[in-house]
XYZ file of C-alpha atoms in Angstrom:
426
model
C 1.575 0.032 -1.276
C -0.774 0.028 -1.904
C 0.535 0.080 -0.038
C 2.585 3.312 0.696
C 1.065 4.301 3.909
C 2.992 5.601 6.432
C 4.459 8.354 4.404
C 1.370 10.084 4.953
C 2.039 10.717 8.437
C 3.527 14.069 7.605
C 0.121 15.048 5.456
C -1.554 17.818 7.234
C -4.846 17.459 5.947
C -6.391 17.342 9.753
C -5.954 20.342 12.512
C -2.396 20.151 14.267
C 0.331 22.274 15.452
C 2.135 21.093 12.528
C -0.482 21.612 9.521
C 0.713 25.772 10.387
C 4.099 24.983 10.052
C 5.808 27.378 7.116
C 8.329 25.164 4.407
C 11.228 25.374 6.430
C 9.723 24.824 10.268
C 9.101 21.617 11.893
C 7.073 22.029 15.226
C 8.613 19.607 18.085
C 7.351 16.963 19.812
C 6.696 19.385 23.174
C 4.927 21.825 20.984
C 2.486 18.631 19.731
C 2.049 16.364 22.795
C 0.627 18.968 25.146
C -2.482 19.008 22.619
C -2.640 15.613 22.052
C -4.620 13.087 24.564
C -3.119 9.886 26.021
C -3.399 6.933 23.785
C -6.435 5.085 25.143
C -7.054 0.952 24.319
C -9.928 1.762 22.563
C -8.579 4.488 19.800
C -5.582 1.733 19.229
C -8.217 -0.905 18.881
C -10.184 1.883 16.634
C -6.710 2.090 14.339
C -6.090 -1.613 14.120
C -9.693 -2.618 12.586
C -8.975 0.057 10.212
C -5.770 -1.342 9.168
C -7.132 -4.777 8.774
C -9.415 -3.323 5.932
C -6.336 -1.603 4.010
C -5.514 -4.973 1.982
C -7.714 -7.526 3.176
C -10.220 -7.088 -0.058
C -7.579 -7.143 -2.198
C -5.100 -9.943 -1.424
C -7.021 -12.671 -1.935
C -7.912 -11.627 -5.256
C -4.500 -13.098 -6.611
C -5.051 -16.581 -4.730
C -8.551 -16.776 -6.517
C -7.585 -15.138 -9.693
C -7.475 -18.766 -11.324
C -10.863 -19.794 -10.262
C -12.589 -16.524 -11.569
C -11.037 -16.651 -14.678
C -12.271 -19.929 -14.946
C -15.238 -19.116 -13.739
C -16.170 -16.006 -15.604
C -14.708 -16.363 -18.925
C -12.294 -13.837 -18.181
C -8.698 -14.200 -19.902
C -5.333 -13.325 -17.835
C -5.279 -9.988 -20.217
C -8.752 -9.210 -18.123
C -7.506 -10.345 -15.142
C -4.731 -8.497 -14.675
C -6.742 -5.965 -15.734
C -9.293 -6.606 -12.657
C -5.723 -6.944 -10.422
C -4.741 -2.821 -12.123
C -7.922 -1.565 -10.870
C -6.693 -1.045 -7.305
C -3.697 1.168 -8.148
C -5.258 3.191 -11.396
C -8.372 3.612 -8.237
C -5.748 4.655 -5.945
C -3.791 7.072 -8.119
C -7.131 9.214 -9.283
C -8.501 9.072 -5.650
C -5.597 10.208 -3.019
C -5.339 13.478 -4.273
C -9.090 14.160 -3.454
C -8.898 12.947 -0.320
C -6.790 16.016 2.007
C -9.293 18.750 0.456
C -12.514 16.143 1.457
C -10.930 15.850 5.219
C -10.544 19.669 5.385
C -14.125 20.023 4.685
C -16.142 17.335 6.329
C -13.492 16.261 9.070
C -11.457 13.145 9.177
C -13.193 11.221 11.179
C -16.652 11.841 9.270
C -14.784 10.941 5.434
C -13.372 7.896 6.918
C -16.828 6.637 8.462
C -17.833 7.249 5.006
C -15.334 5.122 2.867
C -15.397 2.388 5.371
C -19.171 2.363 4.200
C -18.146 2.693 0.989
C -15.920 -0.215 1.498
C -18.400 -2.223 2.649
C -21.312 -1.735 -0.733
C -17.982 -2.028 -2.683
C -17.373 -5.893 -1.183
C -20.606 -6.673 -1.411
C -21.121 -5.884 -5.029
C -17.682 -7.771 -6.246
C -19.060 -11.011 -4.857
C -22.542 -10.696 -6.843
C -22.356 -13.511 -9.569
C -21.610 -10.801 -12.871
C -18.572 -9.503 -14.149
C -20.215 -6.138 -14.201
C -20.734 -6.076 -10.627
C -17.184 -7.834 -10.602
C -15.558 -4.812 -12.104
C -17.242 -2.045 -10.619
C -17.445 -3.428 -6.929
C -13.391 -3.239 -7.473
C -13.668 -0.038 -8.597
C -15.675 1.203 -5.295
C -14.276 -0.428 -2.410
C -10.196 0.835 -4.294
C -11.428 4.082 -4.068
C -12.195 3.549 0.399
C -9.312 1.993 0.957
C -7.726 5.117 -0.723
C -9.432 7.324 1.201
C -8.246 5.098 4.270
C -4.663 5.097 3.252
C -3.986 8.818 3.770
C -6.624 9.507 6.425
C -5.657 6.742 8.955
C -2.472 8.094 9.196
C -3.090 11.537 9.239
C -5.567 10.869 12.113
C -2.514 9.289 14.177
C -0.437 12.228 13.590
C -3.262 14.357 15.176
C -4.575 12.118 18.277
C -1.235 10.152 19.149
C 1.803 12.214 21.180
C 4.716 12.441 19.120
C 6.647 10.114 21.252
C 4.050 7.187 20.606
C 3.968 7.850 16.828
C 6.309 5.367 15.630
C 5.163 2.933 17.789
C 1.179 3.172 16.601
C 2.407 3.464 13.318
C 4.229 0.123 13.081
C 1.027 -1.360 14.931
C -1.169 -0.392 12.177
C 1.445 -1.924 9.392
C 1.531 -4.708 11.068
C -1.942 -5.480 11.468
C -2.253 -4.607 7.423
C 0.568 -6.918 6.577
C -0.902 -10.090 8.995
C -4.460 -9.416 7.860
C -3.281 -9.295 3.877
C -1.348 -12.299 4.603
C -4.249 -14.291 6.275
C -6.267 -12.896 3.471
C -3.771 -14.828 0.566
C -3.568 -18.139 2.946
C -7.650 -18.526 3.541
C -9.142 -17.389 0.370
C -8.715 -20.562 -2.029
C -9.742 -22.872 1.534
C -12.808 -20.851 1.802
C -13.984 -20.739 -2.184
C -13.924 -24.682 -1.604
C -16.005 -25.323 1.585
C -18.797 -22.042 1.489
C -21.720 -22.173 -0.694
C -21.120 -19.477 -3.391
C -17.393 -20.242 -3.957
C -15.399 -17.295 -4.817
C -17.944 -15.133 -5.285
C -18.419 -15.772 -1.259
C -14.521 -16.160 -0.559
C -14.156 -12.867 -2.105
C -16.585 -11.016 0.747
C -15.041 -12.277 3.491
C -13.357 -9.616 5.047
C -16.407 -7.370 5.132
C -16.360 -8.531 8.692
C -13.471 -6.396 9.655
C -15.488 -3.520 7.875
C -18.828 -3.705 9.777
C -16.546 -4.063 13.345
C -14.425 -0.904 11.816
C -17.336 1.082 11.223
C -19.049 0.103 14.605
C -16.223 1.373 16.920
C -15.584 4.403 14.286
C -19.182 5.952 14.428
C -19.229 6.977 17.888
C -15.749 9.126 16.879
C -17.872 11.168 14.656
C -19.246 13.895 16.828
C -17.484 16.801 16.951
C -15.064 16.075 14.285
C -16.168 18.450 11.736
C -14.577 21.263 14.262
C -11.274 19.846 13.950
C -10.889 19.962 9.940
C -8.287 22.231 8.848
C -8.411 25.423 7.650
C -6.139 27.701 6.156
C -3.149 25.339 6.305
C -0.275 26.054 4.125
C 0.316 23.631 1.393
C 3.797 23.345 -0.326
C 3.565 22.469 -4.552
C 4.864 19.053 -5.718
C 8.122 18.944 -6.923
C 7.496 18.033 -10.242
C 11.150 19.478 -11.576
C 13.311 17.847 -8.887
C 15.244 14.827 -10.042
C 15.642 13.518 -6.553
C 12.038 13.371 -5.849
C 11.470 11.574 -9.794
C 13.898 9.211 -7.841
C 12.234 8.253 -4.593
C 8.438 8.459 -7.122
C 9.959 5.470 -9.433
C 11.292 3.265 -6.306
C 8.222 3.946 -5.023
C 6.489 2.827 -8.216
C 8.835 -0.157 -8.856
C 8.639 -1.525 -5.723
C 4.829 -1.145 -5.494
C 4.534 -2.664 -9.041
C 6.543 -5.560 -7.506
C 4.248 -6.244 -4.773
C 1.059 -6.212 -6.451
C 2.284 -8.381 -9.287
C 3.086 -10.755 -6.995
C -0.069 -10.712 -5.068
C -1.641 -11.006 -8.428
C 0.131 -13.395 -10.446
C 2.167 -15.642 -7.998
C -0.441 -18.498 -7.456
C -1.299 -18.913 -11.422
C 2.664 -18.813 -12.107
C 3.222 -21.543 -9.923
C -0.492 -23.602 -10.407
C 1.255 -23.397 -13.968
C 4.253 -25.469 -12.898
C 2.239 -27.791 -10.902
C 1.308 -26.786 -7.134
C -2.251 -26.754 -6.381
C -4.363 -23.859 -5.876
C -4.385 -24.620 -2.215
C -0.523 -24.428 -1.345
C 0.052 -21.701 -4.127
C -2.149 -19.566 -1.343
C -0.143 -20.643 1.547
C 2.710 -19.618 -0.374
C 1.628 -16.322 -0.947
C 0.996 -16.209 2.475
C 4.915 -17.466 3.354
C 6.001 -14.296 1.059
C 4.068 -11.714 2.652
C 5.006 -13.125 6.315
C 8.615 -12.760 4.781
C 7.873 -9.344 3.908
C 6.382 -8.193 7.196
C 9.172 -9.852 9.217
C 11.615 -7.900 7.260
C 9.604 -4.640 7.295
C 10.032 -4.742 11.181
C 13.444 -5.439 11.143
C 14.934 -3.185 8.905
C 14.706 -0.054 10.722
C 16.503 -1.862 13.829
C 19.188 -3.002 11.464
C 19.878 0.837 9.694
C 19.143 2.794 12.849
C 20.552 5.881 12.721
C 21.986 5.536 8.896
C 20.977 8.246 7.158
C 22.599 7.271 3.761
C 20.647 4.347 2.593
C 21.972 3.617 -1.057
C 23.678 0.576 -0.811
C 20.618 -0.788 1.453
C 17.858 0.208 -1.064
C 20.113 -0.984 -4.174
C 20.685 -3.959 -2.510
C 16.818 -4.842 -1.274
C 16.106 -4.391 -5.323
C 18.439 -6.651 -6.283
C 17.521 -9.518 -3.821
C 14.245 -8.659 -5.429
C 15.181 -9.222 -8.970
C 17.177 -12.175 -7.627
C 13.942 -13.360 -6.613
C 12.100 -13.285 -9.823
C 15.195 -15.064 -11.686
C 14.658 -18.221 -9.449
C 11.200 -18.050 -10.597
C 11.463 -18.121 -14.408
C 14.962 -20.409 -13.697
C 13.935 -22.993 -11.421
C 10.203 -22.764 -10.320
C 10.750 -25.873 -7.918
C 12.655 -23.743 -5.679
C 9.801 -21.413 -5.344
C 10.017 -21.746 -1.532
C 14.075 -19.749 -2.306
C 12.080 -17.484 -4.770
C 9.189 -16.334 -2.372
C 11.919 -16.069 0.346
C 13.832 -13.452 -1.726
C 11.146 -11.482 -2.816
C 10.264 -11.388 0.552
C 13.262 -10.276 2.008
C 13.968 -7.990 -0.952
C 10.370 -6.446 -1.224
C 9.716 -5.957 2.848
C 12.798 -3.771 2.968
C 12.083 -1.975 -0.106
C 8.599 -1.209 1.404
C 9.890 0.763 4.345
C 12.723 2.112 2.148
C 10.062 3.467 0.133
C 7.579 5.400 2.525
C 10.882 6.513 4.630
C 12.009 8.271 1.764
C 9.041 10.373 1.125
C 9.263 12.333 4.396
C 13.285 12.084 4.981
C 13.932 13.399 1.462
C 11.751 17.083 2.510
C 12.844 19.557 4.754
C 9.280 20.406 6.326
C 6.030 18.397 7.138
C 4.657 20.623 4.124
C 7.376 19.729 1.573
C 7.209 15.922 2.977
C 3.023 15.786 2.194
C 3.947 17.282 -1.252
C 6.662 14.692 -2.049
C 4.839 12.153 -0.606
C 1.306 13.249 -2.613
C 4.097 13.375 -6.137
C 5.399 9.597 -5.102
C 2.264 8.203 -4.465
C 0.601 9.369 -7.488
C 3.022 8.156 -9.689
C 4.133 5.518 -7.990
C 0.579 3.748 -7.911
C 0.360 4.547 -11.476
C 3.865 2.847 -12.320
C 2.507 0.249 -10.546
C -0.835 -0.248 -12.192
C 1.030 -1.362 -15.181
C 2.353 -4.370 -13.615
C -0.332 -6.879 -13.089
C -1.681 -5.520 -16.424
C 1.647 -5.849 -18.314
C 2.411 -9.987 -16.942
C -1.205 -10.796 -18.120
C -0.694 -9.366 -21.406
C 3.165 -10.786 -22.249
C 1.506 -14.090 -20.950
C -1.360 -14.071 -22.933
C 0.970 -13.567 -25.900
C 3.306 -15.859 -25.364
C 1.494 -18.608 -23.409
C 4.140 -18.818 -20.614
C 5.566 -16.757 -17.466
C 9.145 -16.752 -18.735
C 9.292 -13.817 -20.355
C 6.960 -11.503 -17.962
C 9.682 -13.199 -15.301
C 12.338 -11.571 -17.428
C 10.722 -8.396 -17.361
C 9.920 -8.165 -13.280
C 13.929 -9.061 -12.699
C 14.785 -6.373 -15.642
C 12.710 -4.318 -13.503
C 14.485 -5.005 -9.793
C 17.588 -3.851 -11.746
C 15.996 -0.175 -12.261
C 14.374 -0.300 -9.368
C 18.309 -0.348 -7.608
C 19.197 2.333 -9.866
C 16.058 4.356 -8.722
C 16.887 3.203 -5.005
C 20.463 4.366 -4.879
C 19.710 8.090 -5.911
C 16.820 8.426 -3.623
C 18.272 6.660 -0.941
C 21.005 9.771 -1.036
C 21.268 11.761 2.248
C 19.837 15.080 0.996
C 16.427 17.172 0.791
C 14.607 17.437 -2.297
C 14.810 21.011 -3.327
C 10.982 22.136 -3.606
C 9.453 26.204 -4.907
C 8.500 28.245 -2.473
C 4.569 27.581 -1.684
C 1.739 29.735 -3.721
């Protein structure tokens, strides 16, 4: 979204005026921002180190994939394999995560998985593919954990007026930090000792800063874990929300194919390891830029169709150029960019403007995400396989702009103005 964040601010797995709300009540921002404190420097400085942890660890995998093939035996079938992990980690461990909040308290869990985080960096970067493997497998699981707490937490301690505002923060941090992450890993396998086994630790950095301004936080935070909140079922039956789950699935499985696979497809026609980074890093700045402009541009449009089957198609556009004329991948990177950044907040918009409630919107959003990460755990898998069998990107290529196509068919019917029809809660 992993992406697939800020969706989440409707979850009301922490203590809140709204977590009592009934399916068809919304509490207003005067009924939330008289219990809420002033945002203070230091909880927005809290949020940000947070956020640079999201992607950070995984980014840079892509950028090195080459070199740990290479250096590990591994084939691309294996390394997409090692680029799936994230999202089939993500998928099993989100819907744990609201019930774990309610009973040790948000602040508590998340102390916990950025510790988690931490042993799960370390291990990657020990020299076996065992260690490679299951250190994945670990620090996946904390950022999940951080994906739907972080945003929760903002929804308690931020007044609703400031919401927005923190909330784009926080993206924005994740996007520059995953985008620095892409640009300096290849540089930094080259000039430390270790090579990428040491390029691949880097960010633990941000971790051990994260987890030294979170710990103070912890006291008293087991008193504010919900209790007793009411908790709308997923709307498994609805076709709308089937809708908004596969554009959020296609778009994710776009993303983190391209993080994956983007430097070896164009090391294979030539650029070196070093500029196939950077470029990375130009797609994702893309991305972001177009993230933050895209709610300017479709302010106060609440039909968004035509935007989201349009963003898709740019994105299929995107991977045509690629598999048609790979020396325009600066045009190719571009479009996805464009395509994929408005897709993105498309995608987690959806999830709370297609329910009628902050109940329904944590249900819909707890149905997208699940199978949306799963949709897009295929992806990195699938390219390594159709590559491995055919020995080239052309055909995987095909595939990914096949896929932009559904992924505007998926967009235009949840990008339709109306609420996703949910049972009443058990």
């Amino acid at each position: 979204m992993s992406p697939q964040l800020s969706s989440t601010t409707r979850q009301h797995s922490v203590s809140g005026p709204d977590s009592a709300s009934g399916p068809n009540s919304v509490s207003g921002p005067a009924a939330t921002d008289s219990t809420r404190p002033a945002v203070s420097i230091g909880l927005v400085l809290a949020i940000c180190l947070v956020a640079a942890n999201l992607r950070t660890s995984l980014t840079g995998v892509g950028t090195l994939l080459p070199a740990i093939e290479q250096g590990s035996g591994l084939t691309a079938s294996w390394g997409g394999l090692l680029s799936t992990l994230p999202l089939l980690t993500f998928a099993a461990t989100s819907p744990l995560v609201a019930r774990a909040s309610h009973r040790f308290g948000s602040a508590r869990l998340l102390v916990a998985a950025l510790g988690a985080l931490a042993v799960g960096t370390v291990v990657r970067s020990l020299p076996s593919v065992s260690c490679l493997f299951a250190g994945t497998v670990i620090l996946s699981a904390a950022i999940a954990f951080g994906n739907v707490l972080l945003p929760a937490m903002i929804r308690r301690s931020v007044p609703a007026h400031r919401i927005q505002g923190i909330s784009a923060l926080y993206v924005t941090v994740m996007g520059v930090t995953a985008a620095v992450s892409s640009g300096i890993s290849a540089p930094l396998s080259h000039s430390l000792p270790g090579s990428w086994h040491t390029a691949l630790a880097w960010g633990i950095a941000f971790t051990v800063a994260a987890l030294l301004v979170w710990l103070p936080r912890m006291r008293g935070d087991g008193a504010r874990a919900s209790t007793g909140a009411t908790r709308s079922p997923a709307p498994w039956r609805s076709g709308l929300a089937w809708q908004v789950s596969m554009f959020m699935g296609l778009q994710s499985l776009a993303f983190y194919t391209a993080v994956a696979w983007l430097p070896s497809i164009l090391i294979h026609h030539g650029t070196s390891s070093t500029a196939a980074g950077w470029m990375l890093f130009y797609y994702q700045l893309i991305s972001l830029a177009t993230s933050g402009l895209l709610p300017l541009l479709t302010r106060g449009r609440h039909d968004q169709r035509w935007t989201a089957a349009g963003a898709s198609v740019i994105v299929a556009g995107g991977f045509t150029v690629l598999v048609s004329a790979p020396a325009l991948s600066v045009v190719a990177c571009t479009l996805l960019g464009l395509g994929g950044g408005a897709c993105l907040v498309l995608a987690l918009t959806f999830q709370s403007e297609r329910a009628g409630s902050s109940g329904e919107a944590a249900a819909l959003a707890g149905m997208a995400q699940s199978i949306g990460y799963l949709v897009a755990a295929a992806g990195p898998l699938l390219l390594g396989i159709l590559h491995d069998s055919t020995g080239s990107w052309t055909l995987p290529l095909i595939v990914l702009a096949v896929l932009g196509i559904a992924m505007a068919a998926a967009g235009y019917g949840a990008g339709q103005d109306r609420h996703v029809r949910l049972p009443r809660p058990r």
